[in-house]
mmCIF file of N, CA and C and ligand atoms in Angstrom:
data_model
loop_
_atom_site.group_PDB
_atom_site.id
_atom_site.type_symbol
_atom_site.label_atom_id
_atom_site.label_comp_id
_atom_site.label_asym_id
_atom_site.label_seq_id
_atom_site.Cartn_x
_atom_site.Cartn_y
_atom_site.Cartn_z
ATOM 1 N N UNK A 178 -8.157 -77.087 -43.520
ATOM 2 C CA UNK A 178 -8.348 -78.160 -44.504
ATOM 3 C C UNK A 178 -8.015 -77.611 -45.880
ATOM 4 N N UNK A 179 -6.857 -78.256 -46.671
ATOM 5 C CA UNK A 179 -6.434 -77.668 -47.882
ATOM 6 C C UNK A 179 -7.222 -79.078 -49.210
ATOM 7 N N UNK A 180 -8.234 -77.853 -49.344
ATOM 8 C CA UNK A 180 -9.054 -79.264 -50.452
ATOM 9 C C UNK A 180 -8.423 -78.957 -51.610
ATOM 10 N N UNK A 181 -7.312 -78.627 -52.159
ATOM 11 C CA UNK A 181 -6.824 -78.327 -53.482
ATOM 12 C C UNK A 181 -6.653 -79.775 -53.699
ATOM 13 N N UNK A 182 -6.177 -80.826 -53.869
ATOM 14 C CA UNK A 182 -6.015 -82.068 -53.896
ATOM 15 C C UNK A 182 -6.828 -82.906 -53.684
ATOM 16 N N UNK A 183 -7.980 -82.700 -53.483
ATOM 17 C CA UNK A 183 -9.397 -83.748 -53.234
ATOM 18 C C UNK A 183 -9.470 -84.132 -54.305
ATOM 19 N N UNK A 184 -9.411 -83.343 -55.810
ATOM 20 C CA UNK A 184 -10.256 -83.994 -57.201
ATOM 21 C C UNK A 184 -8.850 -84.830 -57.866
ATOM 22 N N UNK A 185 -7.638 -84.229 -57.504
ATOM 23 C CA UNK A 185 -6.971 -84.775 -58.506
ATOM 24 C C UNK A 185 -6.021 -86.221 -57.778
ATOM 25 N N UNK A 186 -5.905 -86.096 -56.639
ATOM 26 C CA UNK A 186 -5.839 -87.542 -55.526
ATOM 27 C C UNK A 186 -6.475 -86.968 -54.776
ATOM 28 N N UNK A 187 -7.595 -87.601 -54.322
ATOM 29 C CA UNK A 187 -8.262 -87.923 -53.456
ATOM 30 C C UNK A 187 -7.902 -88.079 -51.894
ATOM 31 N N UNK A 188 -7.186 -86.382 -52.044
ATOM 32 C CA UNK A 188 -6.606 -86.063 -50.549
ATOM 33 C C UNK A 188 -6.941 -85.062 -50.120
ATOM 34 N N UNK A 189 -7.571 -85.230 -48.694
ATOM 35 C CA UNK A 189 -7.403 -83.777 -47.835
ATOM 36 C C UNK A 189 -6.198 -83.528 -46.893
ATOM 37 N N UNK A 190 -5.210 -82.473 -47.224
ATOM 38 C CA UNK A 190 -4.375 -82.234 -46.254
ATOM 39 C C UNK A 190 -4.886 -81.567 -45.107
ATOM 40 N N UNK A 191 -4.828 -81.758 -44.046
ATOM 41 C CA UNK A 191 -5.420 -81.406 -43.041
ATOM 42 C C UNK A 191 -4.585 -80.951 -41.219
ATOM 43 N N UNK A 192 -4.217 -79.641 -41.459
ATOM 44 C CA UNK A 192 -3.175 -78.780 -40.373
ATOM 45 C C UNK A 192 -4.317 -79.463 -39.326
ATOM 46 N N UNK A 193 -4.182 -79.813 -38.333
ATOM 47 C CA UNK A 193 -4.828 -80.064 -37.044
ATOM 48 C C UNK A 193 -4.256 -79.400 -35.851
ATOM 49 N N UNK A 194 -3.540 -78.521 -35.973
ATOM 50 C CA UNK A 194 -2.910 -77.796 -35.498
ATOM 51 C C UNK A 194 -1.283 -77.962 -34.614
ATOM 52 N N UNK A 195 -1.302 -79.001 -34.248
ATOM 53 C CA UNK A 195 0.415 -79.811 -34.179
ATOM 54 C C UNK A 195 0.726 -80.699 -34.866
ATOM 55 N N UNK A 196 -0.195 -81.149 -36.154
ATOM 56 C CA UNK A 196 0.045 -82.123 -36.713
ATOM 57 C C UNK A 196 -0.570 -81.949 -38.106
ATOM 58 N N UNK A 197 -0.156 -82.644 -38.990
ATOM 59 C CA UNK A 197 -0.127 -82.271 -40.689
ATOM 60 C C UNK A 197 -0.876 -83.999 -40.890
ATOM 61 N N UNK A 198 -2.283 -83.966 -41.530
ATOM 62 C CA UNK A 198 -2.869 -85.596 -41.653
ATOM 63 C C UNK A 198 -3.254 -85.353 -43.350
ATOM 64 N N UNK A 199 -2.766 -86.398 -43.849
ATOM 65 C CA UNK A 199 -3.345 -86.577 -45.194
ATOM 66 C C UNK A 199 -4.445 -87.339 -44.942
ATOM 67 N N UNK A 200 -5.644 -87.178 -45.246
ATOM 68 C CA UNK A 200 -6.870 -87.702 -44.993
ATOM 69 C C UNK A 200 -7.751 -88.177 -45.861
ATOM 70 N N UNK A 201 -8.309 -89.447 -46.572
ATOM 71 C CA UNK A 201 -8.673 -90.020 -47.591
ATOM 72 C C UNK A 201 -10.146 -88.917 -48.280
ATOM 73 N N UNK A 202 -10.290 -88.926 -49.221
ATOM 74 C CA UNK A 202 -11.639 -88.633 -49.280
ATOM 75 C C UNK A 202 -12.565 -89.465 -49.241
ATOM 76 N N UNK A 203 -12.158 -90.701 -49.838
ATOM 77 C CA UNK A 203 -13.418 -91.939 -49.631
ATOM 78 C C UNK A 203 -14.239 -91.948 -48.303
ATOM 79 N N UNK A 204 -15.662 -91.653 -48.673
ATOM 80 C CA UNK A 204 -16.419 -92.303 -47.283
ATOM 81 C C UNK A 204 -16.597 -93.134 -47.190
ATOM 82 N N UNK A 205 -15.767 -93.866 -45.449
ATOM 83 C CA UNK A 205 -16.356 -95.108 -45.273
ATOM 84 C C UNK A 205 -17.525 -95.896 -45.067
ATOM 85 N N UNK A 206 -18.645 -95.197 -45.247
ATOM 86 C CA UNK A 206 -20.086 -95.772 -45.852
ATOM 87 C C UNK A 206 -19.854 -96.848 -47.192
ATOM 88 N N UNK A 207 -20.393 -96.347 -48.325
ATOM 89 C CA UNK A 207 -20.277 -97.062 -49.434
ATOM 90 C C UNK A 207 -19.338 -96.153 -50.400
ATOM 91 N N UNK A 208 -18.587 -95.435 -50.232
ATOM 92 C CA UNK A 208 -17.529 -94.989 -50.983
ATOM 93 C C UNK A 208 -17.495 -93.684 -51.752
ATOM 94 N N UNK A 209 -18.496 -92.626 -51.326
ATOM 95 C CA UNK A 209 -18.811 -91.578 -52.305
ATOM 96 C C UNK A 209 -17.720 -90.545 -51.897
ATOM 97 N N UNK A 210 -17.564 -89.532 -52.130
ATOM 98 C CA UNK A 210 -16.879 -88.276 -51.865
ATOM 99 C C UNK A 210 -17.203 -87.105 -51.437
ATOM 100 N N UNK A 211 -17.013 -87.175 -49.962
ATOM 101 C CA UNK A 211 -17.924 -86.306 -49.037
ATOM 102 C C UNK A 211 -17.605 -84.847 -49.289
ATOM 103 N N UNK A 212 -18.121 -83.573 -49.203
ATOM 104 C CA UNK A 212 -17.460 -82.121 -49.196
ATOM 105 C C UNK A 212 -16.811 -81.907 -48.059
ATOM 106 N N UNK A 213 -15.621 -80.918 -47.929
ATOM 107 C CA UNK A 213 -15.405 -80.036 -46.516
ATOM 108 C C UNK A 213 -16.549 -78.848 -46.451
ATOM 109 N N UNK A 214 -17.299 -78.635 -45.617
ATOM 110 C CA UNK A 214 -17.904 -77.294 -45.142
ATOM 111 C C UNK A 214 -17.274 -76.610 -43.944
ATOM 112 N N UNK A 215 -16.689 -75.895 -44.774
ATOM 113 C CA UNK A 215 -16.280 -74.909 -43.936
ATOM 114 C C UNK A 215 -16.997 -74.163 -42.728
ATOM 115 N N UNK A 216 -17.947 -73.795 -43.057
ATOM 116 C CA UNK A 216 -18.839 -72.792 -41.885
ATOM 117 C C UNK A 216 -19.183 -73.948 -40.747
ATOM 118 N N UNK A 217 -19.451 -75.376 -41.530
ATOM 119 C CA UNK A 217 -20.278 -75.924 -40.212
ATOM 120 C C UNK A 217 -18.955 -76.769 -39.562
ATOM 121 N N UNK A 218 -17.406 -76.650 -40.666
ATOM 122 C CA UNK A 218 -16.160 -77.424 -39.647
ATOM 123 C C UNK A 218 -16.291 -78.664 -39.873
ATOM 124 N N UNK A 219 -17.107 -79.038 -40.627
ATOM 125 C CA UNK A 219 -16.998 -80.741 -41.146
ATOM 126 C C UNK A 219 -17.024 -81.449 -42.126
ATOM 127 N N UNK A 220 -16.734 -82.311 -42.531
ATOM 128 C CA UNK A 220 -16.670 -83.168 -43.635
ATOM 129 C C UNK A 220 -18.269 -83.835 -43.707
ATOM 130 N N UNK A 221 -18.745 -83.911 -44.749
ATOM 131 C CA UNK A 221 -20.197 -84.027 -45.218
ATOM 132 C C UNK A 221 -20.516 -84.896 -46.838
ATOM 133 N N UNK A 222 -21.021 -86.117 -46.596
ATOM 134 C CA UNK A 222 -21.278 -86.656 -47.462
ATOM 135 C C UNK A 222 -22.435 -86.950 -47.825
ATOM 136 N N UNK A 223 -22.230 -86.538 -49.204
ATOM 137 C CA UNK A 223 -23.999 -86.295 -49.885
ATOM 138 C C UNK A 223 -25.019 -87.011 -50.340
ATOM 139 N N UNK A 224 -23.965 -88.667 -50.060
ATOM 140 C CA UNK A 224 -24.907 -89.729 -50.573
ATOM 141 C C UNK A 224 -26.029 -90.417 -49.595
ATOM 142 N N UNK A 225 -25.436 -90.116 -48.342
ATOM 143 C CA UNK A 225 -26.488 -90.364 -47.048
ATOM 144 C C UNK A 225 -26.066 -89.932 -46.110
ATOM 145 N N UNK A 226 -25.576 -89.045 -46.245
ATOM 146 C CA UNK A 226 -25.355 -87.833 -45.034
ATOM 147 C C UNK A 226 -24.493 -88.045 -44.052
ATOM 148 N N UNK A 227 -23.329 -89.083 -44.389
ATOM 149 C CA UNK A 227 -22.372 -89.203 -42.817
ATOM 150 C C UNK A 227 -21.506 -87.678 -42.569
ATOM 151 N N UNK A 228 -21.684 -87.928 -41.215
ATOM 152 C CA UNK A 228 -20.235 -86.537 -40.966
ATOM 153 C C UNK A 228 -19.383 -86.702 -40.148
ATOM 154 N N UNK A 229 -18.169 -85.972 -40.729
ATOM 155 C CA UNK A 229 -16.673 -86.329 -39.856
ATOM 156 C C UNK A 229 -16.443 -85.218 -39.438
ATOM 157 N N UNK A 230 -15.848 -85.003 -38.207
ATOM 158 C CA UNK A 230 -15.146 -84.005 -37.862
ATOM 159 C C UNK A 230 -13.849 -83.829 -38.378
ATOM 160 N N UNK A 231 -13.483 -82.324 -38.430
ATOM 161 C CA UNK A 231 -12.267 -82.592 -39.218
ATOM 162 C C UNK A 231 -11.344 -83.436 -38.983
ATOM 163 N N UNK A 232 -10.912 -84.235 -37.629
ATOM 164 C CA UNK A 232 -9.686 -85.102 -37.678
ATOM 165 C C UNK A 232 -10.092 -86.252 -38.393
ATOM 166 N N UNK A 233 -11.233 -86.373 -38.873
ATOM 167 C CA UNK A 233 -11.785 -87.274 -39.857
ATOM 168 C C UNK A 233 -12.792 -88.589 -39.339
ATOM 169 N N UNK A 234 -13.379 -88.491 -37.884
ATOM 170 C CA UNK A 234 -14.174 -88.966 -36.768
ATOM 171 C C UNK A 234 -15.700 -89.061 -37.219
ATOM 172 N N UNK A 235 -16.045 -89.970 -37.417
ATOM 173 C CA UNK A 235 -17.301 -89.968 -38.069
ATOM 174 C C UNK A 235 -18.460 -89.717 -36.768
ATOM 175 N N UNK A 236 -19.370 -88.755 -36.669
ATOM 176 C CA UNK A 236 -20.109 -88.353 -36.270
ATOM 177 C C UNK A 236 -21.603 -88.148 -36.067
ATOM 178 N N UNK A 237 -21.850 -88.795 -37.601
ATOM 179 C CA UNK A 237 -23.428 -88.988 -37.369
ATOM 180 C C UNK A 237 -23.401 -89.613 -39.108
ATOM 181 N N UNK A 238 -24.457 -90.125 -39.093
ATOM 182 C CA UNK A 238 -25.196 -90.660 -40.345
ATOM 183 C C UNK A 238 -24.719 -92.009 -40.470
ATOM 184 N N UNK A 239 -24.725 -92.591 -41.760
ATOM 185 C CA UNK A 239 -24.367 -94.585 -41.298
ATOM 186 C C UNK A 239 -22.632 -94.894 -41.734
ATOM 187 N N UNK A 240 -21.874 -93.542 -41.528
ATOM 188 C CA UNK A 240 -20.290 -94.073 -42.000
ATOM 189 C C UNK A 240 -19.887 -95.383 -40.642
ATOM 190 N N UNK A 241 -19.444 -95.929 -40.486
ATOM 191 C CA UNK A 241 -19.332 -97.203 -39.879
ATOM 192 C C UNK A 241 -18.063 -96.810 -38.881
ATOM 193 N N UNK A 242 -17.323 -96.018 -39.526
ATOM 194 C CA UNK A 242 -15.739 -95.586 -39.057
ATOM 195 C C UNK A 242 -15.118 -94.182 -39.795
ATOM 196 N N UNK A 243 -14.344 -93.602 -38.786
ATOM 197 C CA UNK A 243 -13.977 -92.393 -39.459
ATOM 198 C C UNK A 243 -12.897 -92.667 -40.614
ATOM 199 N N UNK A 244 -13.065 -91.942 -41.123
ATOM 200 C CA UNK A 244 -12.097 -91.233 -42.575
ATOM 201 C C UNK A 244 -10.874 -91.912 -42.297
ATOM 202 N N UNK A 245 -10.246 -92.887 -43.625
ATOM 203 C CA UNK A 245 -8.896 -93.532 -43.377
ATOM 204 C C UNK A 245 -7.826 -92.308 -43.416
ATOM 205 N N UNK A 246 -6.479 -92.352 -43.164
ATOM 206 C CA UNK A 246 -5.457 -91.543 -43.410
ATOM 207 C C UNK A 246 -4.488 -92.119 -44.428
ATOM 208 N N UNK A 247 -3.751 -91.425 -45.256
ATOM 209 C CA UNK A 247 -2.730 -91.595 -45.795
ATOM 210 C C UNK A 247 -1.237 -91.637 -45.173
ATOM 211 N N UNK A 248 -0.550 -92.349 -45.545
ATOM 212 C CA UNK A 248 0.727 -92.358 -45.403
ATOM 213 C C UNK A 248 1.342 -90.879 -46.118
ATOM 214 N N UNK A 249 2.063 -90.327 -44.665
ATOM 215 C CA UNK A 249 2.522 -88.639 -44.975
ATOM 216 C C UNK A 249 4.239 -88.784 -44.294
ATOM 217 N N UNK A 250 4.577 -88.268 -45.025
ATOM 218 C CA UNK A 250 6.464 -87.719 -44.822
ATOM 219 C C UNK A 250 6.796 -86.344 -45.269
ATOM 220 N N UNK A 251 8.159 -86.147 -45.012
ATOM 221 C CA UNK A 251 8.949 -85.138 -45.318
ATOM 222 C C UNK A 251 10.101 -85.461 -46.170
ATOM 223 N N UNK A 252 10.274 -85.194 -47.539
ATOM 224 C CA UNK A 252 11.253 -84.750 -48.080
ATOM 225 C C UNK A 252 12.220 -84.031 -48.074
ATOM 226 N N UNK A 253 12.948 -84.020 -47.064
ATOM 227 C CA UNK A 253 13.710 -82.572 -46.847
ATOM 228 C C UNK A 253 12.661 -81.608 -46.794
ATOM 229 N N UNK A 254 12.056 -80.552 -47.898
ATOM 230 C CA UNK A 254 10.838 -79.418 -47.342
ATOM 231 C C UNK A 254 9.706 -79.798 -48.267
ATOM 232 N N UNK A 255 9.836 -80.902 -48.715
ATOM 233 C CA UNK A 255 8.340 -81.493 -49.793
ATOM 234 C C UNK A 255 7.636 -82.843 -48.590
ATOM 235 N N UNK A 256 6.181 -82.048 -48.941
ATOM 236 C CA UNK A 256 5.632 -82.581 -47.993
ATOM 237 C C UNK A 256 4.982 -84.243 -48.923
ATOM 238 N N UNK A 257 5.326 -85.150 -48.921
ATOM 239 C CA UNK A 257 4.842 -86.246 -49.429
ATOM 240 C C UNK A 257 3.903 -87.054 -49.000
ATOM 241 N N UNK A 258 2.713 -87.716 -49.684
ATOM 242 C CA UNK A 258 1.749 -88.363 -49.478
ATOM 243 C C UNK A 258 1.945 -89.811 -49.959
ATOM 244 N N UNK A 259 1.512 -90.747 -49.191
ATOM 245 C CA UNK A 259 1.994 -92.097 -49.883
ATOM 246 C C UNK A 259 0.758 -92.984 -49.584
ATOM 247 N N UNK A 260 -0.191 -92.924 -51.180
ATOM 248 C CA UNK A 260 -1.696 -93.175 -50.802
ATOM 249 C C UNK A 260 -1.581 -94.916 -50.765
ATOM 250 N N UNK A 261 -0.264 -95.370 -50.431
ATOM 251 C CA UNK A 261 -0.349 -97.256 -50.613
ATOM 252 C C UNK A 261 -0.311 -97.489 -48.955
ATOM 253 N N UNK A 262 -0.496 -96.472 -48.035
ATOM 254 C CA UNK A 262 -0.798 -96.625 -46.874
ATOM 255 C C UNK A 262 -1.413 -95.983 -46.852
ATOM 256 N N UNK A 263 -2.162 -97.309 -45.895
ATOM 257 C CA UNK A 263 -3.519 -96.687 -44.946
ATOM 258 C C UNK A 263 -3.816 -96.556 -43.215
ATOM 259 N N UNK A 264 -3.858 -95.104 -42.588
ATOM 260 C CA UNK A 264 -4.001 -95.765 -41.237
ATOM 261 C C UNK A 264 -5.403 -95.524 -40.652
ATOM 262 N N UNK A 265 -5.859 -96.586 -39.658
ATOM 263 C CA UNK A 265 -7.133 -96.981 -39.386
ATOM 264 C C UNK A 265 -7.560 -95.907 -37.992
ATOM 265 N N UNK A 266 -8.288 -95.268 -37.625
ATOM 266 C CA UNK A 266 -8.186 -95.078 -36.339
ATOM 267 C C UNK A 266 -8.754 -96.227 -35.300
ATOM 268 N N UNK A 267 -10.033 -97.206 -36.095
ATOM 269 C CA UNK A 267 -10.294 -98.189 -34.943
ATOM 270 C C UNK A 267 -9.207 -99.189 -35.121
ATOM 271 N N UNK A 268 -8.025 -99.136 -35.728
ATOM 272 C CA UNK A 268 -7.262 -100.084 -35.618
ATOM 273 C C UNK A 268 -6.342 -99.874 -34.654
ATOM 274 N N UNK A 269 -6.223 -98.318 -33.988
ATOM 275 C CA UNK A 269 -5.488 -97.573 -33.512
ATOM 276 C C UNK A 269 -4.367 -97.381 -34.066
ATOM 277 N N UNK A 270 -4.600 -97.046 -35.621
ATOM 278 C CA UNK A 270 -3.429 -96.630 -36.137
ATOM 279 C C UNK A 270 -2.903 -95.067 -36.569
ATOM 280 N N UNK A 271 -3.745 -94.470 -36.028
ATOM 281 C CA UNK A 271 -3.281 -93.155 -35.869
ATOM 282 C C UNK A 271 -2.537 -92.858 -35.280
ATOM 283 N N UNK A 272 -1.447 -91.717 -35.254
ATOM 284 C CA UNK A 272 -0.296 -91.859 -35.050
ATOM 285 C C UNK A 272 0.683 -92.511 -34.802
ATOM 286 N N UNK A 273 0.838 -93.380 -35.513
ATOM 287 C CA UNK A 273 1.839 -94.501 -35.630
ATOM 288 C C UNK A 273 2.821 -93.486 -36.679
ATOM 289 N N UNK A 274 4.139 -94.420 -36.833
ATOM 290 C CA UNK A 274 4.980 -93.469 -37.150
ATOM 291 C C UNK A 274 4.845 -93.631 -38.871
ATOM 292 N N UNK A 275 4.481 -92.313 -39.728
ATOM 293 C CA UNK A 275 4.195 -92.139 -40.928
ATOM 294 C C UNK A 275 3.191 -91.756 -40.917
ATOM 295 N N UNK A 276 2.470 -91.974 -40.137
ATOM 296 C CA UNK A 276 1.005 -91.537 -40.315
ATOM 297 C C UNK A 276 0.493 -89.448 -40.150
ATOM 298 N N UNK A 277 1.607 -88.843 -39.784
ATOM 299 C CA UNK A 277 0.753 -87.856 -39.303
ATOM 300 C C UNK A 277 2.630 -87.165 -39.691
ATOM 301 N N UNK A 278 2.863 -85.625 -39.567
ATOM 302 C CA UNK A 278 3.782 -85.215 -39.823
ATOM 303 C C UNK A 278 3.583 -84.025 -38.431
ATOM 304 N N UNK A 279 4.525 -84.268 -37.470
ATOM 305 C CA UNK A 279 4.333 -82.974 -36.515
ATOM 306 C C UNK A 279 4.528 -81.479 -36.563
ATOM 307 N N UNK A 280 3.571 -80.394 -36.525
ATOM 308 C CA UNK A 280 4.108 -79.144 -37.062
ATOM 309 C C UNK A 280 4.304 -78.547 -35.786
HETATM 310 FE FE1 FES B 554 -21.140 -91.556 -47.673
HETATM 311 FE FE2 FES B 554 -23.166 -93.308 -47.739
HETATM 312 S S1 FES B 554 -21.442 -93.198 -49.051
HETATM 313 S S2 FES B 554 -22.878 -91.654 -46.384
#
């Protein structure tokens, strides 16, 4: 999880290991900005405690649905984020094409 980009867009890039996910920070609870913790491997939000696993799977506390994704491409070797898409996973829009970049 590369949180360099959480404060300034509100992105986690996120290696999943065959696949490259731009991952929203908004929690889908009521909208706060959850941390990555590293040691415990999850995404953690401090306003009432939901947690995502890193593919962004909400796991416990009252998030309703996991972590939206961003619209992600390739530039020739610039990796681009395109935060005017959104993909859902209960919409089953994860991996649809844009959604995820294969490494
Ligand atoms: Fe994240 Fe409520 S806003 S748990």
């Amino acid at each position: 999880v590369y949180t360099v980009h959480k404060t300034d867009h509100g992105v986690w890039m996120v290696n999943l290991g065959d696949k490259l996910v731009a991952i929203s920070t908004t929690c889908t609870h009521l909208g706060c900005i959850p941390n990555w913790l590293s040691n415990d491997n999850k995404f953690k939000c401090p306003c009432h405690g939901s947690g995502f696993q890193v593919t962004g799977m909400n796991f416990e506390g009252p998030a309703p649905r996991p972590l939206e994704r961003h619209g992600i491409y390739l530039d020739g070797e610039i990796v681009v984020v395109d935060k005017s898409k959104k993909f859902r996973q209960e919409l089953n829009q994860w991996g649809l094409d844009g959604s995820e970049i294969t490494i």
